[in-house]
Coordinates of C-alpha atoms and ligand atoms in Angstrom, one line a residue:
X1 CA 61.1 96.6 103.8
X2 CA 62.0 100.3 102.9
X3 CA 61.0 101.2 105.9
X4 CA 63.0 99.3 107.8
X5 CA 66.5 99.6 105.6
X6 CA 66.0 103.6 105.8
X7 CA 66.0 102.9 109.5
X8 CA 68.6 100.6 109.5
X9 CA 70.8 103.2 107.5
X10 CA 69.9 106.3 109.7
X11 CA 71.2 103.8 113.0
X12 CA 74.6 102.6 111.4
X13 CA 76.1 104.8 113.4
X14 CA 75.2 103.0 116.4
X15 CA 76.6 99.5 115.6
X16 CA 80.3 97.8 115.3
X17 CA 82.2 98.3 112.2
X18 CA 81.6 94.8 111.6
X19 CA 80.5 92.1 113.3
X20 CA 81.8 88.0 112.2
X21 CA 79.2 86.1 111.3
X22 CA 78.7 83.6 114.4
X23 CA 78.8 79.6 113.4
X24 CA 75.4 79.3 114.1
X25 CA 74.4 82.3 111.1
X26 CA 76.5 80.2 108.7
X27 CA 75.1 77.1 109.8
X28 CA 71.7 78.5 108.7
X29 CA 73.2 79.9 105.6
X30 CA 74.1 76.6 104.5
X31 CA 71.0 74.6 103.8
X32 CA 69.4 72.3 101.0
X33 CA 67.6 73.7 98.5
X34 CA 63.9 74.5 99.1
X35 CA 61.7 72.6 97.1
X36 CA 58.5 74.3 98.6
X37 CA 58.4 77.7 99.3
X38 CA 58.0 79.4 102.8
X39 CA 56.7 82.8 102.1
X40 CA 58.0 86.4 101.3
X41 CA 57.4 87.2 104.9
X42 CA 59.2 84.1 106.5
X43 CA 62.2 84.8 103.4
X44 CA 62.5 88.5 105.0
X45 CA 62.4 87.5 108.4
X46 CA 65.5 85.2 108.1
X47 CA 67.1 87.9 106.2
X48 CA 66.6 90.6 108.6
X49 CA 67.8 87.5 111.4
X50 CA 70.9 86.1 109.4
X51 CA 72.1 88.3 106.8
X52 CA 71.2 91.8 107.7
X53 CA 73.5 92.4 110.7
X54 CA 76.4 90.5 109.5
X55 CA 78.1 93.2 106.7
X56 CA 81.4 94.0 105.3
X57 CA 80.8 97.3 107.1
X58 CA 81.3 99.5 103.9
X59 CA 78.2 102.0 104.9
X60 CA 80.1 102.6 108.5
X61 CA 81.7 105.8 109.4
X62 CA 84.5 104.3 109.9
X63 CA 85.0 101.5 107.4
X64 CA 88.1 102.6 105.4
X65 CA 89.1 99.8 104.2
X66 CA 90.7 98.5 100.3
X67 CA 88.5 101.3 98.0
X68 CA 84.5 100.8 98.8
X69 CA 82.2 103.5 98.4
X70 CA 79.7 103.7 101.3
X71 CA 76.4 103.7 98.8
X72 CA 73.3 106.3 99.9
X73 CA 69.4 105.8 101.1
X74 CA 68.9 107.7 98.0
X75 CA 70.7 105.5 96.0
X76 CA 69.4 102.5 97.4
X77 CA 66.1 103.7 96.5
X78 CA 66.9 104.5 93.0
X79 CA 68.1 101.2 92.4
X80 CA 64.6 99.9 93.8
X81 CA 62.8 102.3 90.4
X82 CA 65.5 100.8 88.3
X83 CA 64.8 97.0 88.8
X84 CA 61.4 98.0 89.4
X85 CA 61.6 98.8 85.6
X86 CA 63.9 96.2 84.9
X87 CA 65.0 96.9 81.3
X88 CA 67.7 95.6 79.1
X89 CA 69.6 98.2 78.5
X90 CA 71.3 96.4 75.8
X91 CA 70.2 99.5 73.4
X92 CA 66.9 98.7 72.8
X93 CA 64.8 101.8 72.3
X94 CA 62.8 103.1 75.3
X95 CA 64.2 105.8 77.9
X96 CA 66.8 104.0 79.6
X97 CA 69.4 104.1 76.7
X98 CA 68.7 107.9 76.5
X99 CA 69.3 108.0 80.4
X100 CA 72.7 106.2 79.8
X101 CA 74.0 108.5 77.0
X102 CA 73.5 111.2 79.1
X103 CA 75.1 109.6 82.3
X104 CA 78.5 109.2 79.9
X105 CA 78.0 112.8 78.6
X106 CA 78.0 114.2 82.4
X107 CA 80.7 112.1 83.7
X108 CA 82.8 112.7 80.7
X109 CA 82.5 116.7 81.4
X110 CA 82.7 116.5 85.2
X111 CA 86.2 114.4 84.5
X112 CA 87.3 116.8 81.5
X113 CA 87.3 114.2 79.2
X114 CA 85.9 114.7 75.6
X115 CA 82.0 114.8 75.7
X116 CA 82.1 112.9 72.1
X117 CA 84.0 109.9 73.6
X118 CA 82.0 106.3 73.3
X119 CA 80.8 105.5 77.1
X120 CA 79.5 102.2 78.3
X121 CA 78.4 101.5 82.5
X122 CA 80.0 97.8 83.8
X123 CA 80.2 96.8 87.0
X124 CA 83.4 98.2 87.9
X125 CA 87.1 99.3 87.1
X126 CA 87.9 95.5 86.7
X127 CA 85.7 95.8 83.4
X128 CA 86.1 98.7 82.8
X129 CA 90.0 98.7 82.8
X130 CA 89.6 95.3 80.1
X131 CA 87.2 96.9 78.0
X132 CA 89.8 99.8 77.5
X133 CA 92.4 97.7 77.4
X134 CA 90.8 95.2 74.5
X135 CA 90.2 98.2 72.6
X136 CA 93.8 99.3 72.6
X137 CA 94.7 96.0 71.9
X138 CA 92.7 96.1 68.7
X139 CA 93.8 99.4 67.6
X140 CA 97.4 99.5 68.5
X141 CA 98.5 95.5 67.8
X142 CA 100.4 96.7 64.7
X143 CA 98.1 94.1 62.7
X144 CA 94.4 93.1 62.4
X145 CA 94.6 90.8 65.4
X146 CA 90.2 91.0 65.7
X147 CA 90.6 89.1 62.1
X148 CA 93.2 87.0 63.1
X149 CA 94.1 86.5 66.8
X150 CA 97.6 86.2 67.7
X151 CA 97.9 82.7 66.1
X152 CA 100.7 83.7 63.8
X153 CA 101.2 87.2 65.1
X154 CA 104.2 88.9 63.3
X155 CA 104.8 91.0 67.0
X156 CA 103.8 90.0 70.1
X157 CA 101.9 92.9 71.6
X158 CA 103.1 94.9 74.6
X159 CA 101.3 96.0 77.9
X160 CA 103.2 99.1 79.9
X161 CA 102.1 99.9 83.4
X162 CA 104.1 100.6 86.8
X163 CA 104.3 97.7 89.7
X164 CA 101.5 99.9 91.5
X165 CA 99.5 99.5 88.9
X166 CA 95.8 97.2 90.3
X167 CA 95.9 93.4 89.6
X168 CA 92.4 93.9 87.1
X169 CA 95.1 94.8 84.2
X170 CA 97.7 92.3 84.6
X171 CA 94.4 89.8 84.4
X172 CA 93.1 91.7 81.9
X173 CA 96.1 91.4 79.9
X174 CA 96.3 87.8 80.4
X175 CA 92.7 86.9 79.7
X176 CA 93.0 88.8 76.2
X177 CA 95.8 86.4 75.2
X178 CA 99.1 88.2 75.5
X179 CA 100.2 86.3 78.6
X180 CA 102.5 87.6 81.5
X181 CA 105.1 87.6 78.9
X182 CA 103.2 90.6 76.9
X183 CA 103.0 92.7 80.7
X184 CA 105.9 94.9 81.6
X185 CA 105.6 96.1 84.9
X186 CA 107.7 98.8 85.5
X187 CA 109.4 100.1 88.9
X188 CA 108.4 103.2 90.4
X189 CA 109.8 106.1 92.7
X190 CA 109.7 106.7 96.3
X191 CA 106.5 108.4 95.8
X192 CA 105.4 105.3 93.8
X193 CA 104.8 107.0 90.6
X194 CA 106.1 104.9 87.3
X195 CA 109.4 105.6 86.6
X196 CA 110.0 107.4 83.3
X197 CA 113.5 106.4 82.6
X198 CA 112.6 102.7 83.3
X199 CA 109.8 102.9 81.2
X200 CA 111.5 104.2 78.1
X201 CA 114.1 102.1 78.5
X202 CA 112.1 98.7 78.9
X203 CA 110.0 100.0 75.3
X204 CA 113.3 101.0 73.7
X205 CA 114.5 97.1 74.7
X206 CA 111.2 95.6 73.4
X207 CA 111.3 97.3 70.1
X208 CA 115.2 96.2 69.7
X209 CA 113.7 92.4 70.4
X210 CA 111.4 92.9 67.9
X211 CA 108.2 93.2 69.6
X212 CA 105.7 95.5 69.4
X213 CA 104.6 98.2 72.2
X214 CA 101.1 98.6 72.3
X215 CA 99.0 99.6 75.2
X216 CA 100.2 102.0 77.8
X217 CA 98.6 102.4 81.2
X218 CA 98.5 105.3 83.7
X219 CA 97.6 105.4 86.9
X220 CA 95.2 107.9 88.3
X221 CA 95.2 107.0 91.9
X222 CA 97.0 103.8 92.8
X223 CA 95.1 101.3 95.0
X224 CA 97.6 101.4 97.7
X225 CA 98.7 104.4 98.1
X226 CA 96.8 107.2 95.9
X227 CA 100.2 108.1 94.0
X228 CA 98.9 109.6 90.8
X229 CA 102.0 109.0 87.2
X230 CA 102.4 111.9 85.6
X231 CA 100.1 111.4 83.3
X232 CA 101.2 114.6 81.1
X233 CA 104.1 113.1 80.6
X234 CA 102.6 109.4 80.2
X235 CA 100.4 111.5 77.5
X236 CA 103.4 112.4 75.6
X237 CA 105.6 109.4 75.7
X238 CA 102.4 107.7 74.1
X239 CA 102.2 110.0 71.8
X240 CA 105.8 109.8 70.6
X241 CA 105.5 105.9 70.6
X242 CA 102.3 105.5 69.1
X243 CA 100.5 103.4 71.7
X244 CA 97.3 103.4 73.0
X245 CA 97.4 105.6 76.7
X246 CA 94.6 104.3 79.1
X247 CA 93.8 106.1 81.7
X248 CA 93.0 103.6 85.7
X249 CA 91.2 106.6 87.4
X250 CA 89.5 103.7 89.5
X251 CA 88.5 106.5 92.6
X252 CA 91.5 109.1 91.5
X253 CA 89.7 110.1 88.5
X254 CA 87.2 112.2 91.1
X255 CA 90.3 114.2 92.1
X256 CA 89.9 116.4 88.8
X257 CA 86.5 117.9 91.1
X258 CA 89.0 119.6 93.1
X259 CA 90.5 122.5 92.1
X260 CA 93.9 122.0 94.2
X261 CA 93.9 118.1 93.4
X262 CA 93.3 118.8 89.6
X263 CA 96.8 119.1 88.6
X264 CA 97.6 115.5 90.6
X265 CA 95.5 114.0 87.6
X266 CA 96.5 116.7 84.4
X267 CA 96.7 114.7 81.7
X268 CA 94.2 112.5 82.2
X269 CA 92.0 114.2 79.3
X270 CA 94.8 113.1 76.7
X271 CA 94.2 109.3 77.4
X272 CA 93.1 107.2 74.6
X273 CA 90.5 105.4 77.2
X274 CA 89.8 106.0 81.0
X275 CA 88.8 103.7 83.5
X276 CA 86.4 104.8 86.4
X277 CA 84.1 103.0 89.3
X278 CA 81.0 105.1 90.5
X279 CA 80.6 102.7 93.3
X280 CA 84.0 104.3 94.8
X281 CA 84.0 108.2 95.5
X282 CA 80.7 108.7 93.6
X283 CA 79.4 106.5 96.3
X284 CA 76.5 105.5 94.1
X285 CA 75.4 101.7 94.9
X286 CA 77.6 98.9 94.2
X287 CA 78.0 97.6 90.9
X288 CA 78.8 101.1 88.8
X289 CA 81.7 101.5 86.7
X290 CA 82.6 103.0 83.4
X291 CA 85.0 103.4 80.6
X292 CA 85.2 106.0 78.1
X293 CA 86.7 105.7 75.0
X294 CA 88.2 109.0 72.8
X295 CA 87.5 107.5 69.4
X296 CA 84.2 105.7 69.2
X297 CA 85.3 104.1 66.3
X298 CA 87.9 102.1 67.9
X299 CA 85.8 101.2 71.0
X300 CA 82.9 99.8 68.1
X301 CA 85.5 98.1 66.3
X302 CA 87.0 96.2 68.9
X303 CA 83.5 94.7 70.4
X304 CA 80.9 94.7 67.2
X305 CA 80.1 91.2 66.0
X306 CA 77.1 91.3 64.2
X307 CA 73.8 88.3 65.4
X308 CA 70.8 88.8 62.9
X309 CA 68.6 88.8 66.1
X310 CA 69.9 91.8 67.2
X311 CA 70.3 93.7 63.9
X312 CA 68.9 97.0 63.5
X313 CA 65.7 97.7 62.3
X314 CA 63.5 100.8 60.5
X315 CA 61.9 101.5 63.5
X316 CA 60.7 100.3 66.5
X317 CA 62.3 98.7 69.7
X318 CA 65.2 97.7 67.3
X319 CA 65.8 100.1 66.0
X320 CA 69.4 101.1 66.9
X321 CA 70.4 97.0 67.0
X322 CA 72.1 96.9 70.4
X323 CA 74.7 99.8 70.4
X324 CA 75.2 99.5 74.2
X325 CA 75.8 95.4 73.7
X326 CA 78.5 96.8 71.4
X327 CA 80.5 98.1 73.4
X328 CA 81.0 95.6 76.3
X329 CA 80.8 92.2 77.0
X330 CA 77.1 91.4 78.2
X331 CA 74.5 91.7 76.1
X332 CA 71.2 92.0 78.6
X333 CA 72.2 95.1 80.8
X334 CA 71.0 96.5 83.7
X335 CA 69.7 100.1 84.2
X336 CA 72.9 101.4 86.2
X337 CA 72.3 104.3 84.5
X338 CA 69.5 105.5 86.8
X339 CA 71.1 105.5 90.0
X340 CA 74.0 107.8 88.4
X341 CA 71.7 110.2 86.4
X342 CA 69.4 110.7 89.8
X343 CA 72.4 111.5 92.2
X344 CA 73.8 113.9 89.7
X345 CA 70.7 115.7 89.2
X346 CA 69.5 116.1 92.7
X347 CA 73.0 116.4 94.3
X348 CA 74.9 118.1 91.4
X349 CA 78.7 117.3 90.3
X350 CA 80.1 119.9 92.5
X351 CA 78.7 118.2 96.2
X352 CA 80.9 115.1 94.7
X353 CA 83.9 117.7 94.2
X354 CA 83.1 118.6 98.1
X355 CA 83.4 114.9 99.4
X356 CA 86.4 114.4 97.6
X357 CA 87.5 117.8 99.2
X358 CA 86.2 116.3 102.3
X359 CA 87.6 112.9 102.3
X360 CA 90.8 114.5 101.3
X361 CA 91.2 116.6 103.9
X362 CA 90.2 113.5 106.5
X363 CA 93.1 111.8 105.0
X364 CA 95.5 114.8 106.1
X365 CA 94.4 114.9 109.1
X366 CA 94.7 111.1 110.2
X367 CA 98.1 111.5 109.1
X368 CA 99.2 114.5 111.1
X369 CA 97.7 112.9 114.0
X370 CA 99.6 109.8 113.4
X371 CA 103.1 111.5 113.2
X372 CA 102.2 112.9 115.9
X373 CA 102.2 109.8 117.5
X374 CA 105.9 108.6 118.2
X375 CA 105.4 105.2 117.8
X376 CA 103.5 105.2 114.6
X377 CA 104.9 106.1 111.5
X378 CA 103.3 107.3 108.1
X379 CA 105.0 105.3 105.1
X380 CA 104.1 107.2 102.0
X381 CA 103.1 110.2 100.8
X382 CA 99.7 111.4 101.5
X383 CA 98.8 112.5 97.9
X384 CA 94.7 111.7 97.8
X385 CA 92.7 109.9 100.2
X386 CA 95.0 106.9 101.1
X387 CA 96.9 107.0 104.5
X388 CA 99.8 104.0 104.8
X389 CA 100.8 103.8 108.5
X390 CA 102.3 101.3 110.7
X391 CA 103.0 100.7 114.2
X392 CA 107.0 100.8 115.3
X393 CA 107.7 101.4 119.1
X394 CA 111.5 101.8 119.5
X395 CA 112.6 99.2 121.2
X396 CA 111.0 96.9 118.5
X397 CA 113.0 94.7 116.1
X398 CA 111.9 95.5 112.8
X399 CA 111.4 91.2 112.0
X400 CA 108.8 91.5 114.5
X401 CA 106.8 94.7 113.3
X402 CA 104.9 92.7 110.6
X403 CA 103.3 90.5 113.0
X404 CA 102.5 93.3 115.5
X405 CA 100.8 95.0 112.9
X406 CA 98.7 92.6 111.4
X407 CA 97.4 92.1 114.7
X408 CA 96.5 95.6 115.4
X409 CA 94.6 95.4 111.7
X410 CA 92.8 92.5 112.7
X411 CA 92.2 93.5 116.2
X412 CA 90.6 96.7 115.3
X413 CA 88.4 94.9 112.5
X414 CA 87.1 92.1 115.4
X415 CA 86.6 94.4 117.7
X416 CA 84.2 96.6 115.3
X417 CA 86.1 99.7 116.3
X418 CA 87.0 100.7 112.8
X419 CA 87.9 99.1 109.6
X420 CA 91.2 99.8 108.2
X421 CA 92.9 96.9 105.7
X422 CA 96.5 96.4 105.5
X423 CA 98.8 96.4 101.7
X424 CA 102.6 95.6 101.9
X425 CA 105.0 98.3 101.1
X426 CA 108.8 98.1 100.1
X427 CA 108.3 94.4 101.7
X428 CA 106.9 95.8 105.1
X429 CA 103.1 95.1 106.4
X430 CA 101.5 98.1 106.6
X431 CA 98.1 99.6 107.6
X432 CA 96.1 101.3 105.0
X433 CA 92.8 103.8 105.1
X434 CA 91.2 104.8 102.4
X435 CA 88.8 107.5 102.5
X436 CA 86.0 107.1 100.4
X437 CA 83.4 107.3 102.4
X438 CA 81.0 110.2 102.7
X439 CA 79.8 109.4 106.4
X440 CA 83.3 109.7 107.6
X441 CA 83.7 112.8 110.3
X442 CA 87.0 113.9 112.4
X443 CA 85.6 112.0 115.7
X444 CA 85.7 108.5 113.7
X445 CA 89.2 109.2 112.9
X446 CA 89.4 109.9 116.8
X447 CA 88.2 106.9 117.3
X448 CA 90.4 104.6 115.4
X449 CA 93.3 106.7 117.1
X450 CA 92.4 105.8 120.3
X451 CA 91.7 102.3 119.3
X452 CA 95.4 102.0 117.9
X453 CA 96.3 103.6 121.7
X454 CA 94.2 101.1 123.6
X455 CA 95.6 98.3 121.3
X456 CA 98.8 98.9 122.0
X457 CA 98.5 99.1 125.7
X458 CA 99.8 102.5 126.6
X459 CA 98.8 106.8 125.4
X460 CA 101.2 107.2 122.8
X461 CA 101.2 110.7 122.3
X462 CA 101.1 114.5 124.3
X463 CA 97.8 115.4 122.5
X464 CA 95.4 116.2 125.1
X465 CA 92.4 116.9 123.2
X466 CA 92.4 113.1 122.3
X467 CA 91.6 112.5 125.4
X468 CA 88.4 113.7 125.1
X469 CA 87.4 111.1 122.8
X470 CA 86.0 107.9 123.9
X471 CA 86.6 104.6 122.0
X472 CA 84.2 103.1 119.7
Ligands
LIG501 C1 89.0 99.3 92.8 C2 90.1 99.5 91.8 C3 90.0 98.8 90.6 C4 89.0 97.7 90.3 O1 87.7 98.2 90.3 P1 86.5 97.3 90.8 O2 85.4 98.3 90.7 O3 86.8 96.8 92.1 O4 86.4 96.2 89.7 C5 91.0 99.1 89.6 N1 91.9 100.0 89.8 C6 92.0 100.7 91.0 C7 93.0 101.8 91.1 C8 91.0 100.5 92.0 O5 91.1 101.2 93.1

């Protein structure tokens, strides 16, 4: 088996960007439950037949679609010592706690954050945006709402965050009982940073109703578009208002490796919490996420409810209770830890400041090739690694330019030439690449150019040395 995924990474060069799974392939994915087993080697054989060549296409060069890290051999094979250990990292005393209490230490001082924050590995912003959100709640709700819920609630707790802002804290929000009614999504400018004046304005209009502002989010990197708030000034207003200021660095966090990106993200170090996937930029193995959380205090206080089975004892595997299981949701854990600790050590923080570097510049120069192009037209700012683009030949009417595109996004996806996805902006369909992808090279981003050209029927620009390129 390792054998043959090591070779099956070291060829993904050679196969489509993705590949529907035929009817046939689902048909036999669809069967009644064995009762009787057939082997390990008949089990791997119809995995290697039926599942194995069917992917989203995430490890591909050219797979730049939503925000999906593209995962390493190296990482796959550290997740193969980790469940090979298989621990509960719940807390329990053994190394894999100590493993994990370094991983926060590292990432914490890679990001700038404070080293003596409270850290805890989910399985990805999602989690990691509700854990830091349920511990604002609990600290900034104006009354002891972990006693007593907000039956009775003298202030209805508020949530602050721009339109941009990913659909994981809306539903966070919601699931921790405030309801749409406790969200405030709030407009942003053309560069689709939250707007400052709107934002003051909607608190100053809560607090005249009586309610009671709580939780304030920034974005480090916005899932559409890579538009970082200013988070110095998000930092400030929080400050001034006394809410709790977390931090959605989901893959824009990782812009603080780079010297010239840093300042997209200052600020960031002032938030209360901060929200971060690994399985994103860090392109360590899907699940990884994290949260840290300034005042460990808080973050125990908001998740600590006590079960004498798990209650610390003099010494021994209990020893510390379950401090990790404290701080989260699940109580059994898995050893994420590993995979993060290994690729730091042998790889070192700065090769992840060079890929975001990397990616970075990619992103630039897709979209200098596409304004290049007079028919295609870049629709927000280039900021990180997100290019927006869409297709608009002149003698188009714009009612029909959403349907052209989604075509093109979908054609390029079918015919495995590369994987952009597609976002709507200011009401118009557009396509999106996102470049978090360490296997990405100039010549893939050739290639998806001359895809878009052979899609649209006709060379749509004077630059020769595309030529040169051959499609996918
Ligand atoms: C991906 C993403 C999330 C959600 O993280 P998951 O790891 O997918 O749960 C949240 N916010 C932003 C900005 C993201 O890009």
């Amino acid at each position: 088996m390792v054998d043959d995924m090591m070779a099956y990474l070291a060829s993904v060069d050679d196969r489509p960007v993705w590949t529907a799974v035929p009817p046939e392939v689902q048909t036999r994915l669809n069967k009644p439950l064995p009762r009787d087993g057939e082997g390990e080697e008949s089990a791997y054989a119809d995995f290697v037949r039926d599942v194995l060549p069917y992917p989203v296409g995430n490890i591909h060069p050219r797979f730049w679609g939503w925000v999906i890290g593209s995962g390493t051999p190296f990482g796959a094979l550290t997740e193969l010592l980790a469940s090979t250990m298989n621990p509960n990292v719940s807390g329990l005393q053994g190394s894999p706690r100590y493993v994990e209490d370094q991983v926060h230490r590292w990432l914490a001082t890679m990001l700038g954050y404070s080293v003596d924050a409270s850290g805890i590995l989910v399985s990805g912003g999602s989690m990691a945006n509700f854990v830091g959100l349920a511990t604002g709640l609990v600290d900034r709700a104006g009354f002891d709402i972990a006693r007593d819920g907000l039956v009775g609630a003298p202030q209805h707790p508020i949530v602050y965050a721009s339109t941009e802002t990913h659909f994981s804290v809306p539903r966070a929000v919601r699931l921790l009982g405030l309801g749409d009614a406790g969200y405030r999504p709030i407009t942003v400018d053309h560069t689709f940073r939250i707007d400052l004046d709107a934002l003051r304005g909607t608190i100053a209009a809560d607090r005249r109703e009586g309610h009671r502002p709580a939780v304030l989010i920034g974005n480090a990197g916005t899932v559409n578009t890579g538009a970082c708030d200013d988070l110095e000034a998000l930092a400030d207003l929080a400050a001034a208002e006394d809410l709790w200021f977390h931090v959605d660095g989901a893959f824009g966090a990782f812009a603080a490796l780079d010297s010239k990106l840093a300042p997209l993200v200052h600020g960031m170090d002032r938030a209360d919490s901060l929200a971060f996937d690994l399985h994103k930029w860090m392109v360590i193995p899907i699940e990884a996420g994290s949260v840290l959380i300034r005042d460990p205090e808080a973050h125990r206080k908001a998740f600590q409810v006590t079960g004498a089975y798990v209650e610390s004892i003099d010494g021994g595997i209990g020893q510390d209770g379950a401090a990790y299981a404290e701080r989260g949701i699940q109580l059994t854990r898995g050893f994420r830890a590993l995979k993060i600790w290994m690729a730091i050590k042998a790889y070192g923080a700065d090769a992840f400041g060079d890929l975001v570097s990397r990616n970075v510049r990619l992103a630039h120069f897709l979209a200098e090739r596409l304004r290049a192009m007079p028919s295609f037209e870049v629709v927000a700012p280039v900021s990180l690694n997100i290019v927006c683009f869409r297709y608009r030949p002149e003698d188009t009417a714009e009612a029909e330019l959403d349907g052209l595109n989604r075509r093109l996004v979908i054609d390029l996806q079918e015919q495995g030439i590369a994987a952009p996805s597609h976002t709507t902006l200011g009401g118009r369909f557009v396509l999106r690449v996102c470049i978090t992808n360490h296997r990405t090279q100039e010549r893939d981003l050739d290639a998806l150019l001359d895809g878009l050209k052979h899609l649209v029927g006709h060379p749509t620009d004077n630059d020769r040395h595309e030529a040169d390129h051959g499609t996918a």
